[in-house]
Coordinates of N, CA and C in Angstrom, one line a residue:
X483 N 106.9 94.1 107.7 CA 105.6 93.7 107.9 C 104.8 92.6 107.0
X484 N 104.5 91.6 107.6 CA 103.9 90.4 106.5 C 102.5 90.7 106.5
X485 N 102.0 89.9 105.5 CA 100.6 90.0 105.2 C 99.9 89.4 106.5
X486 N 100.4 88.4 107.1 CA 99.8 87.6 108.1 C 99.5 88.5 109.5
X487 N 100.1 89.7 109.4 CA 99.9 90.7 110.4 C 98.7 91.5 110.1
X488 N 98.1 91.4 108.9 CA 97.0 92.3 108.5 C 95.6 91.7 108.7
X489 N 94.6 92.7 109.3 CA 93.2 92.2 109.4 C 92.5 93.3 108.6
X490 N 93.0 94.3 108.2 CA 92.4 95.5 107.4 C 91.8 94.9 106.1
X491 N 92.1 93.9 105.4 CA 91.2 93.4 104.3 C 90.0 92.9 104.6
X492 N 89.6 92.8 105.8 CA 88.1 92.1 106.2 C 87.3 93.3 106.0
X493 N 86.2 93.1 105.5 CA 84.9 94.0 105.4 C 84.6 94.4 106.9
X494 N 84.5 95.7 107.1 CA 84.2 96.3 108.4 C 85.3 96.4 109.3
X495 N 86.5 96.3 108.9 CA 87.8 96.3 109.7 C 88.5 97.3 109.3
X496 N 88.6 98.6 109.7 CA 89.2 99.7 109.3 C 90.7 99.8 110.1
X497 N 91.3 100.9 110.0 CA 92.8 101.1 110.5 C 92.4 101.0 112.0
X498 N 91.4 101.7 112.7 CA 91.2 101.6 114.1 C 91.1 100.4 114.5
X499 N 90.3 99.7 114.2 CA 90.0 98.3 114.5 C 91.3 97.3 114.5
X500 N 92.0 97.5 113.4 CA 93.3 96.6 113.3 C 94.1 97.1 114.5
X501 N 94.1 98.4 114.6 CA 95.2 98.7 115.7 C 94.8 98.1 116.9
X502 N 93.4 98.2 117.3 CA 92.8 97.8 118.5 C 93.3 96.4 118.9
X503 N 93.2 95.5 117.6 CA 93.5 94.1 117.6 C 95.1 93.9 118.0
X504 N 95.9 94.7 117.3 CA 97.3 94.7 117.6 C 97.6 95.0 119.2
X505 N 97.1 96.0 119.6 CA 97.3 96.6 121.0 C 96.8 95.5 122.0
X506 N 95.7 94.6 121.6 CA 95.5 93.4 122.5 C 96.1 92.2 122.2
X507 N 97.4 92.4 121.6 CA 98.2 91.2 121.3 C 97.8 90.2 120.2
X508 N 96.8 90.7 119.5 CA 96.5 89.9 118.3 C 97.3 90.5 117.1
X509 N 98.5 90.2 117.0 CA 99.1 90.9 115.8 C 99.5 89.8 114.5
X510 N 98.8 88.6 114.8 CA 99.1 87.6 113.6 C 97.8 86.8 113.6
X511 N 97.5 86.4 112.4 CA 96.2 85.5 112.1 C 96.2 84.4 113.2
X512 N 97.4 83.8 113.5 CA 97.2 82.5 114.3 C 97.0 83.0 115.8
X513 N 97.0 84.3 116.1 CA 96.5 84.6 117.4 C 95.1 85.2 117.7
X514 N 94.4 85.2 116.6 CA 93.0 85.6 116.4 C 92.0 84.8 117.5
X515 N 91.3 85.3 118.2 CA 90.4 84.6 118.9 C 88.9 85.3 118.9
X516 N 87.9 84.7 118.5 CA 86.6 85.4 118.6 C 86.2 85.9 120.0
X517 N 85.6 87.0 120.0 CA 85.1 87.8 121.3 C 85.9 88.8 121.5
X518 N 86.9 89.2 120.7 CA 87.8 90.5 120.9 C 87.1 91.4 120.3
X519 N 86.3 91.1 119.0 CA 85.4 92.0 118.3 C 84.0 91.5 118.4
X520 N 83.0 92.1 117.9 CA 81.8 91.7 117.7 C 81.6 90.3 116.9
X521 N 80.3 89.6 117.3 CA 80.2 88.5 116.7 C 80.3 88.4 114.9
X522 N 79.6 89.4 114.4 CA 79.8 89.4 112.9 C 81.3 89.7 112.4
X523 N 82.0 90.7 113.0 CA 83.3 90.9 112.7 C 84.1 89.7 112.8
X524 N 84.0 89.2 114.0 CA 84.7 87.9 114.3 C 84.7 86.8 113.1
X525 N 83.3 86.6 112.8 CA 83.1 85.6 111.8 C 83.8 86.0 110.4
X526 N 83.6 87.3 110.1 CA 84.2 87.8 108.9 C 85.9 87.7 108.9
X527 N 86.4 87.9 110.0 CA 87.8 87.7 110.3 C 88.1 86.4 110.0
X528 N 87.6 85.5 110.7 CA 88.0 84.1 110.7 C 87.8 83.4 109.2
X529 N 86.8 83.9 108.6 CA 86.6 83.6 107.3 C 87.7 84.0 106.3
X530 N 88.0 85.4 106.5 CA 89.2 85.8 105.8 C 90.5 85.0 106.1
X531 N 90.7 84.7 107.3 CA 92.0 84.1 107.6 C 92.0 82.7 107.0
X532 N 90.9 82.0 107.1 CA 91.0 80.7 106.3 C 91.1 80.9 104.7
X533 N 90.4 81.8 104.1 CA 90.8 81.9 102.7 C 92.1 82.6 102.5
X534 N 92.6 83.5 103.4 CA 93.9 84.0 103.0 C 95.1 83.1 103.2
X535 N 94.9 82.3 104.4 CA 96.0 81.3 104.5 C 96.2 80.3 103.3
X536 N 95.0 79.9 102.7 CA 95.2 79.1 101.6 C 95.8 79.8 100.3
X537 N 95.5 81.0 100.2 CA 96.0 81.8 99.2 C 97.4 82.1 99.3
X538 N 97.9 82.3 100.6 CA 99.2 82.5 100.7 C 100.0 81.3 100.6
X539 N 99.6 80.3 101.0 CA 100.2 78.8 100.9 C 100.4 78.4 99.1
X540 N 99.3 79.0 98.3 CA 99.4 78.8 97.1 C 100.3 79.8 96.4
X541 N 100.9 80.8 97.1 CA 101.5 81.8 96.6 C 100.7 82.9 95.6
X542 N 99.5 82.9 95.9 CA 98.6 83.6 95.3 C 98.4 85.1 95.6
X543 N 99.3 85.9 94.9 CA 99.4 87.4 95.3 C 98.2 88.2 94.9
X544 N 97.5 87.7 93.8 CA 96.5 88.2 93.2 C 95.2 88.5 94.3
X545 N 95.0 87.5 95.3 CA 94.2 87.4 96.2 C 94.2 88.7 97.0
X546 N 95.4 88.9 97.6 CA 95.8 90.1 98.4 C 95.7 91.3 97.6
X547 N 96.0 91.3 96.3 CA 96.0 92.6 95.7 C 94.5 93.1 95.5
X548 N 93.5 92.0 95.6 CA 92.1 92.4 95.3 C 91.5 92.7 96.8
X549 N 92.2 92.4 97.9 CA 91.5 92.5 99.2 C 92.2 93.6 100.0
X550 N 93.4 93.6 100.0 CA 94.2 94.7 100.7 C 93.9 96.2 100.1
X551 N 93.5 97.1 100.9 CA 93.3 98.4 100.3 C 94.3 99.0 99.8
X552 N 94.1 99.9 98.7 CA 95.2 100.3 98.0 C 96.5 100.9 98.7
X553 N 96.3 101.8 99.7 CA 97.3 102.5 100.3 C 98.1 101.4 101.2
X554 N 97.6 100.4 101.4 CA 98.3 99.3 102.1 C 98.8 98.2 101.4
X555 N 98.9 98.4 99.9 CA 99.6 97.3 99.1 C 101.0 97.1 99.4
X556 N 101.6 97.9 100.0 CA 103.0 97.7 100.3 C 103.3 96.5 101.2
X557 N 102.2 96.1 101.9 CA 102.2 95.0 103.0 C 102.4 93.8 102.2
X558 N 102.3 93.6 100.9 CA 102.5 92.3 100.1 C 104.0 92.1 99.9
X559 N 104.9 93.2 100.1 CA 106.3 93.0 99.6 C 106.9 91.9 100.3
X560 N 106.9 91.9 101.7 CA 107.8 91.0 102.4 C 107.6 89.5 102.0
X561 N 106.3 89.2 101.8 CA 105.7 88.0 101.5 C 106.3 87.3 100.0
X562 N 106.4 88.5 99.1 CA 106.7 88.2 97.9 C 108.1 88.7 97.3
X563 N 108.8 89.2 98.3 CA 110.1 89.9 97.9 C 111.1 89.2 97.1
X564 N 111.1 87.9 97.3 CA 112.3 87.0 96.5 C 111.9 87.0 95.0
X565 N 110.6 87.1 94.5 CA 110.3 86.9 93.1 C 109.6 88.3 92.7
X566 N 109.8 89.3 93.4 CA 109.2 90.5 93.0 C 110.0 91.1 91.7
X567 N 109.3 91.6 90.9 CA 109.9 92.3 89.6 C 109.9 93.8 89.6
X568 N 111.2 94.2 89.5 CA 111.4 95.8 89.8 C 111.8 96.2 88.3
X569 N 110.9 97.1 87.7 CA 111.2 97.4 86.4 C 110.9 98.9 86.1
X570 N 111.6 99.4 85.0 CA 111.7 100.7 84.6 C 112.1 100.8 83.1
X571 N 111.3 101.7 82.5 CA 111.4 101.9 81.0 C 112.2 103.3 80.7
X572 N 112.6 103.2 79.5 CA 113.2 104.5 79.0 C 112.5 105.0 77.6
X573 N 112.1 106.0 77.2 CA 111.4 106.2 76.1 C 111.8 107.3 75.2
X574 N 111.4 107.5 74.2 CA 111.9 108.7 73.3 C 111.0 110.1 73.8
X575 N 110.0 109.9 74.4 CA 109.4 111.1 75.0 C 108.2 110.7 76.0
X576 N 107.2 111.5 76.3 CA 106.3 111.3 77.3 C 104.8 110.5 76.7
X577 N 104.8 110.6 75.3 CA 103.4 110.2 74.7 C 103.4 108.8 74.4
X578 N 102.8 108.0 75.0 CA 102.6 106.5 74.5 C 102.0 106.4 73.2
X579 N 101.3 107.3 72.6 CA 100.8 107.3 71.3 C 101.8 107.8 70.1
X580 N 102.8 108.8 70.4 CA 103.6 109.2 69.6 C 105.2 108.8 69.8
X581 N 105.5 108.4 70.9 CA 106.9 107.9 71.2 C 107.1 106.6 71.3
X582 N 108.4 106.1 71.5 CA 108.7 104.8 71.6 C 109.4 104.4 72.9
X583 N 109.3 103.1 73.3 CA 110.1 102.5 74.3 C 111.4 102.4 73.7
X584 N 112.5 102.7 74.4 CA 113.8 102.4 74.0 C 114.5 101.2 74.7
X585 N 114.3 101.3 76.0 CA 114.8 100.3 76.8 C 114.1 99.8 78.1
X586 N 114.0 98.6 78.4 CA 113.3 98.0 79.5 C 114.2 97.4 80.4
X587 N 114.4 97.7 81.7 CA 115.2 96.9 82.4 C 114.3 96.2 83.7
X588 N 114.7 95.0 84.0 CA 114.0 94.2 85.0 C 115.0 93.6 85.9
X589 N 114.8 93.9 87.2 CA 115.6 93.4 88.3 C 114.8 92.2 89.0
X590 N 115.1 91.2 89.2 CA 114.4 90.2 90.0 C 115.4 89.1 90.4
X591 N 115.1 89.0 91.7 CA 116.1 88.1 92.5 C 117.6 88.6 92.5
X592 N 118.5 88.1 92.1 CA 119.9 88.8 92.1 C 120.3 89.2 90.5
X593 N 119.4 89.0 89.7 CA 119.7 89.3 88.3 C 119.1 90.7 87.6
X594 N 119.6 91.2 86.8 CA 119.0 92.2 86.1 C 119.3 92.2 84.6
X595 N 118.1 92.3 83.8 CA 118.1 92.1 82.5 C 117.7 93.4 81.8
X596 N 118.2 93.6 80.5 CA 117.8 94.8 79.8 C 117.4 94.6 78.4
X597 N 116.3 94.9 78.0 CA 115.6 94.7 76.8 C 115.7 96.1 76.0
X598 N 116.5 95.9 74.8 CA 116.6 97.1 73.8 C 115.8 96.9 72.7
X599 N 115.1 98.1 72.4 CA 114.3 98.2 71.1 C 115.2 98.3 69.8
X600 N 115.9 97.0 69.5 CA 116.6 97.1 68.3 C 116.8 95.5 68.0
X601 N 116.8 95.2 66.6 CA 116.9 93.9 66.2 C 118.3 93.2 66.6
X602 N 119.5 94.1 66.9 CA 120.8 93.4 67.1 C 121.5 94.5 68.0
X603 N 120.9 94.6 69.3 CA 121.8 95.7 70.1 C 123.0 95.2 70.5
X604 N 123.9 96.3 70.6 CA 125.3 95.8 71.0 C 125.5 95.5 72.6
X605 N 124.4 95.8 73.4 CA 124.4 95.4 74.7 C 122.9 95.1 75.0
X606 N 122.6 94.1 75.9 CA 121.2 93.9 76.4 C 120.6 92.9 75.3
X607 N 119.2 92.5 75.6 CA 118.6 91.6 74.8 C 117.5 92.4 74.1
X608 N 116.9 91.5 72.8 CA 116.0 92.3 71.9 C 114.8 92.2 72.7
X609 N 114.1 93.5 72.6 CA 112.8 93.8 73.3 C 111.7 93.2 72.4
X610 N 111.0 92.3 72.9 CA 109.8 91.7 72.3 C 108.8 91.8 73.4
X611 N 107.5 91.3 72.8 CA 106.3 91.3 73.6 C 106.5 89.9 74.4
X612 N 107.0 88.9 73.9 CA 107.1 87.5 74.4 C 107.9 87.7 75.5
X613 N 109.2 88.3 75.5 CA 110.2 88.4 76.5 C 109.7 89.1 77.7
X614 N 109.0 90.3 77.5 CA 108.3 90.9 78.5 C 107.4 90.2 79.3
X615 N 106.4 89.4 78.5 CA 105.4 88.6 79.1 C 105.9 87.6 79.9
X616 N 107.1 87.0 79.4 CA 107.7 85.9 80.2 C 108.3 86.3 81.6
X617 N 108.6 87.6 81.7 CA 109.1 88.0 83.0 C 108.2 88.8 83.8
X618 N 107.8 89.9 83.4 CA 106.8 90.8 84.2 C 105.5 90.0 84.5
X619 N 104.8 89.4 83.4 CA 103.5 88.9 83.7 C 103.6 87.4 84.2
X620 N 104.9 86.8 84.8 CA 105.1 85.7 85.4 C 105.4 86.2 87.0
X621 N 105.6 87.4 87.2 CA 106.1 87.8 88.6 C 104.9 88.0 89.6
X622 N 105.0 87.4 90.9 CA 103.8 87.5 91.8 C 103.5 89.0 92.0
X623 N 104.5 90.0 92.1 CA 104.5 91.3 92.4 C 105.4 92.3 91.6
X624 N 104.8 93.3 91.0 CA 105.7 94.2 90.2 C 105.9 95.5 91.2
X625 N 107.0 96.1 91.1 CA 107.4 97.3 91.9 C 108.0 98.2 90.8
X626 N 107.3 99.5 90.9 CA 107.7 100.7 90.1 C 107.8 102.0 90.7
X627 N 108.2 102.8 90.1 CA 108.1 104.3 90.7 C 107.3 105.0 89.6
X628 N 106.1 105.6 89.8 CA 105.2 106.1 88.9 C 104.9 105.2 87.7
X629 N 105.0 103.9 87.8 CA 104.9 102.8 87.0 C 103.2 102.7 86.6
X630 N 102.4 103.1 87.6 CA 100.9 103.0 87.3 C 100.4 104.1 86.2
X631 N 101.0 105.0 86.2 CA 100.6 106.2 85.3 C 101.4 106.2 84.2
X632 N 102.9 106.0 84.2 CA 103.6 106.0 83.1 C 104.1 104.6 82.5
X633 N 105.0 103.7 83.2 CA 105.7 102.6 82.6 C 104.7 101.5 82.1
X634 N 103.7 101.2 82.9 CA 102.8 100.2 82.6 C 101.9 100.6 81.3
X635 N 101.2 101.8 81.4 CA 100.3 102.1 80.1 C 101.3 102.1 79.0
X636 N 102.5 102.8 79.1 CA 103.3 103.0 77.8 C 103.5 101.6 77.2
X637 N 104.1 100.8 78.4 CA 104.8 99.5 77.7 C 103.5 98.6 77.1
X638 N 102.2 98.9 77.7 CA 100.9 98.1 77.1 C 100.7 98.5 75.8
X639 N 100.8 99.8 75.4 CA 100.6 100.4 74.4 C 101.6 100.0 73.2
X640 N 102.9 100.2 73.6 CA 104.1 99.9 72.8 C 104.1 98.5 72.3
X641 N 103.8 97.5 73.0 CA 103.9 96.3 72.7 C 102.6 95.5 72.5
X642 N 101.3 96.3 72.7 CA 100.0 95.6 72.4 C 99.8 94.6 73.3
X643 N 100.1 94.8 74.7 CA 99.8 93.6 75.5 C 99.1 94.3 76.9
X644 N 98.7 93.3 77.7 CA 98.1 93.7 79.0 C 99.1 93.3 80.2
X645 N 99.4 94.2 80.9 CA 100.3 93.9 82.2 C 99.1 93.9 83.4
X646 N 98.9 92.8 84.0 CA 98.0 92.6 84.9 C 98.4 91.9 86.0
X647 N 99.3 92.3 86.9 CA 99.9 91.8 88.0 C 99.6 92.6 89.3
X648 N 99.7 92.1 90.5 CA 99.7 92.9 91.7 C 101.0 93.8 91.6
X649 N 100.8 95.1 92.0 CA 101.5 96.2 91.7 C 101.9 97.2 92.8
X650 N 102.8 97.4 93.3 CA 103.2 98.6 94.2 C 104.1 99.5 93.4
X651 N 103.2 100.6 93.5 CA 103.8 102.0 92.7 C 104.4 102.7 93.9
X652 N 105.8 102.7 93.9 CA 106.6 103.4 95.0 C 106.2 104.9 95.3
X653 N 105.8 105.5 94.3 CA 105.6 106.7 94.4 C 104.5 107.1 95.6
X654 N 103.6 106.2 95.7 CA 102.4 106.5 96.8 C 102.9 106.1 98.1
X655 N 103.5 105.0 98.5 CA 104.0 104.7 99.9 C 105.1 105.8 100.3
X656 N 105.9 106.2 99.2 CA 106.9 107.3 99.6 C 106.2 108.5 100.1
X657 N 105.1 108.9 99.5 CA 104.3 110.1 100.1 C 103.8 109.9 101.3
X658 N 103.5 108.7 101.7 CA 103.1 108.4 103.1 C 104.2 108.6 104.0
X659 N 105.3 108.3 103.6 CA 106.6 108.7 104.5 C 107.1 110.3 104.5
X660 N 106.3 111.0 103.6 CA 106.6 112.5 103.3 C 107.9 112.5 102.4
X661 N 108.2 111.6 101.5 CA 108.9 111.7 100.6 C 108.4 112.0 99.2
X662 N 108.6 113.0 98.6 CA 107.9 113.6 97.5 C 109.0 113.9 96.3
X663 N 108.5 114.2 95.2 CA 109.3 114.5 94.0 C 109.6 113.1 93.1
X664 N 110.6 113.2 92.3 CA 110.9 112.1 91.5 C 111.8 111.2 92.2
X665 N 112.1 110.0 91.5 CA 112.9 108.9 92.0 C 114.3 109.3 92.4
X666 N 115.0 110.2 91.7 CA 116.4 110.7 91.9 C 116.5 111.6 93.1
X667 N 115.6 112.5 93.4 CA 115.5 113.3 94.6 C 115.4 112.5 95.7
X668 N 114.4 111.6 95.7 CA 114.2 110.7 96.9 C 115.3 109.9 97.1
X669 N 116.1 109.2 96.3 CA 117.2 108.4 96.4 C 118.1 109.4 97.1
X670 N 118.6 110.6 96.7 CA 119.4 111.5 97.2 C 119.1 111.7 98.8
X671 N 117.9 111.9 98.8 CA 117.5 112.2 100.4 C 117.7 111.1 101.3
X672 N 117.6 109.8 100.7 CA 117.9 108.8 101.6 C 119.2 108.2 101.5
X673 N 120.1 108.8 100.7 CA 121.6 108.5 100.6 C 121.7 107.1 99.7
X674 N 120.8 107.0 99.0 CA 120.8 105.9 98.0 C 121.8 106.2 96.7
X675 N 122.8 105.7 96.7 CA 123.9 106.3 95.4 C 123.7 105.4 94.4
X676 N 124.2 105.8 93.2 CA 124.4 105.2 92.1 C 125.6 104.9 91.7
X677 N 126.0 103.8 90.8 CA 127.2 103.4 90.4 C 127.7 104.4 89.2
X678 N 126.8 104.7 88.5 CA 127.3 105.7 87.2 C 127.1 107.2 87.5
X679 N 127.6 108.0 86.8 CA 127.2 109.5 87.0 C 125.6 109.6 86.7
X680 N 125.1 110.4 87.6 CA 123.5 110.7 87.3 C 123.1 111.5 86.0
X681 N 122.2 111.0 85.3 CA 121.8 111.6 83.9 C 120.2 111.8 84.3
X682 N 119.8 112.5 83.2 CA 118.2 112.8 83.5 C 117.6 112.2 82.3
X683 N 116.1 112.2 82.3 CA 115.4 111.7 81.3 C 115.5 112.2 80.0
X684 N 116.0 113.4 80.0 CA 116.4 114.2 78.7 C 117.7 113.6 78.1
X685 N 118.6 113.3 78.9 CA 119.8 112.7 78.7 C 119.6 111.4 78.0
X686 N 118.6 110.6 78.5 CA 118.4 109.2 78.1 C 117.8 109.4 76.8
X687 N 116.9 110.3 76.4 CA 116.6 110.3 74.9 C 117.8 110.8 74.0
X688 N 118.5 111.6 74.5 CA 119.7 112.3 73.8 C 120.7 110.8 73.5
X689 N 120.9 110.0 74.5 CA 121.7 108.9 74.3 C 121.1 107.9 73.2
X690 N 119.9 107.9 73.3 CA 119.2 106.9 72.3 C 119.5 107.4 70.8
X691 N 119.3 108.8 70.8 CA 119.5 109.3 69.4 C 120.9 109.2 68.9
X692 N 121.8 109.3 69.9 CA 123.2 109.0 69.5 C 123.6 107.6 69.1
X693 N 122.9 106.9 69.9 CA 123.1 105.3 69.5 C 122.4 105.1 68.1
X694 N 121.3 105.6 67.7 CA 120.9 105.5 66.4 C 121.8 106.0 65.3
X695 N 122.5 107.0 65.8 CA 123.4 107.6 64.7 C 124.7 106.7 64.7
X696 N 124.8 105.7 65.4 CA 126.2 104.8 65.5 C 126.8 104.9 66.6
X697 N 126.7 105.6 67.7 CA 127.4 105.6 68.9 C 127.1 104.5 69.8
X698 N 127.8 103.5 69.7 CA 127.5 102.3 70.5 C 127.6 102.6 72.1
X699 N 128.8 103.4 72.3 CA 129.0 103.7 73.9 C 127.6 104.4 74.3
X700 N 126.9 105.1 73.6 CA 125.7 105.8 74.0 C 124.8 104.9 74.6
X701 N 124.5 103.7 74.0 CA 123.6 102.6 74.4 C 124.2 102.2 75.8
X702 N 125.5 101.9 75.7 CA 125.9 101.2 76.9 C 125.7 102.1 78.1
X703 N 126.0 103.5 78.0 CA 125.6 104.4 79.1 C 124.0 104.3 79.5
X704 N 123.2 104.4 78.5 CA 121.7 104.3 78.7 C 121.5 103.2 79.3
X705 N 121.7 102.0 79.0 CA 121.4 100.8 79.6 C 122.0 100.8 81.1
X706 N 123.1 101.2 81.3 CA 123.6 101.3 82.7 C 122.8 102.2 83.5
X707 N 122.3 103.2 83.1 CA 121.5 104.2 83.9 C 120.0 103.5 84.1
X708 N 119.6 102.9 83.0 CA 118.2 102.2 83.2 C 118.2 101.0 84.3
X709 N 119.3 100.3 84.1 CA 119.6 99.3 85.2 C 119.7 99.7 86.5
X710 N 120.4 100.8 86.8 CA 120.7 101.5 88.1 C 119.2 101.9 88.7
X711 N 118.4 102.3 87.7 CA 117.0 102.7 88.3 C 116.3 101.5 88.8
X712 N 116.4 100.3 88.4 CA 115.7 99.0 88.7 C 116.5 98.5 90.0
X713 N 117.7 98.6 90.1 CA 118.3 97.9 91.2 C 118.0 99.0 92.4
X714 N 118.1 100.3 92.2 CA 117.8 101.3 93.2 C 116.3 101.1 93.7
X715 N 115.3 100.7 92.8 CA 114.0 100.6 93.3 C 114.0 99.4 94.3
X716 N 114.7 98.4 94.2 CA 114.7 97.5 95.3 C 115.1 98.1 96.6
X717 N 116.2 98.8 96.5 CA 116.8 99.4 97.8 C 115.8 100.4 98.3
X718 N 115.1 101.1 97.5 CA 114.1 102.0 97.9 C 112.8 101.2 98.6
X719 N 112.4 100.1 97.9 CA 111.4 99.4 98.4 C 111.7 98.8 99.7
X720 N 112.8 98.2 99.9 CA 113.2 97.7 101.2 C 113.2 98.7 102.4
X721 N 113.7 100.1 102.1 CA 113.5 101.1 102.9 C 112.1 101.6 103.2
X722 N 111.3 101.6 102.3 CA 109.9 101.9 102.5 C 109.2 101.0 103.2
X723 N 109.3 99.7 102.7 CA 108.7 98.6 103.8 C 109.1 98.7 105.1
X724 N 110.3 98.8 105.5 CA 110.7 98.8 106.9 C 110.4 100.2 107.5
X725 N 110.4 101.2 106.7 CA 109.9 102.4 107.5 C 108.4 102.6 107.9
X726 N 107.6 101.8 106.8 CA 106.2 101.8 107.1 C 105.9 100.8 108.2
X727 N 106.7 99.7 108.1 CA 106.3 98.7 109.2 C 106.6 99.3 110.6
X728 N 107.7 100.1 110.7 CA 107.7 100.7 112.0 C 106.5 101.7 112.3
X729 N 106.3 102.4 111.4 CA 105.1 103.4 111.4 C 103.9 102.8 111.9
X730 N 103.4 102.1 111.1 CA 102.3 101.3 111.1 C 102.0 100.3 111.9
X731 N 102.9 99.4 112.1 CA 102.9 98.0 113.0 C 103.6 98.2 114.3
X732 N 105.0 98.4 114.1 CA 105.7 98.1 115.3 C 105.4 99.1 116.4
X733 N 105.1 100.3 115.8 CA 104.9 101.6 116.9 C 103.8 101.2 117.6
X734 N 102.7 100.7 117.2 CA 101.4 100.2 117.8 C 101.6 99.2 118.7
X735 N 102.5 98.1 118.3 CA 102.5 96.9 119.1 C 103.6 97.1 120.2
X736 N 104.7 98.2 120.2 CA 105.3 98.4 121.0 C 105.0 99.5 122.0
X737 N 103.9 100.0 121.7 CA 103.3 101.3 122.5 C 102.9 100.9 123.7

């Protein structure tokens, strides 16, 4: 589902009105004609279409992050998927105040980069504030799993920075599809496999400690695990976007 199919950002247009428009064949901004809804609502819709079309032409994802209701933010994905930034962090614990970030993996386009909290890591790149700002804070859209509650605030605290980008946290649209639990159980339920043997968050902490004691192979395993998380985030986002497209949009238009 593309942003251009959406009318719900307009003040006074809820899900019921949006579905009404779709059922009447107005499934895209270009198909909107005044008179299908009341005069005031029609004026608001046309004004939104004018502003939104300009924002989309400019690649301004922030406009839509500010106008599309939170539970519908997944609709931004298809328009910005080419440059979307999928990222995941590993840490020494759960407290952003007393624990440290160990690795940050970022998948964007066809490439995956991993930043390691070490001045000279045997694998990956050196983790710095500048490196993260150049990647995460330049992306039009971020995609994480539980990133709004964990990854983003943890990284902001660790690097003394602000991450302020449009953000789809997959934990919430997954719940809309009845998919609950952590990332790994959801992957298994959907048949999304991993290239490496599955390990847990506790294993990630152990591997980092082993690397600190001189085991370079432990870091290689940790980085591979962290990278798999980000690659699978894209696979999960693709699945979620398509499933919600069918549930929210296609089912109404075809009904």
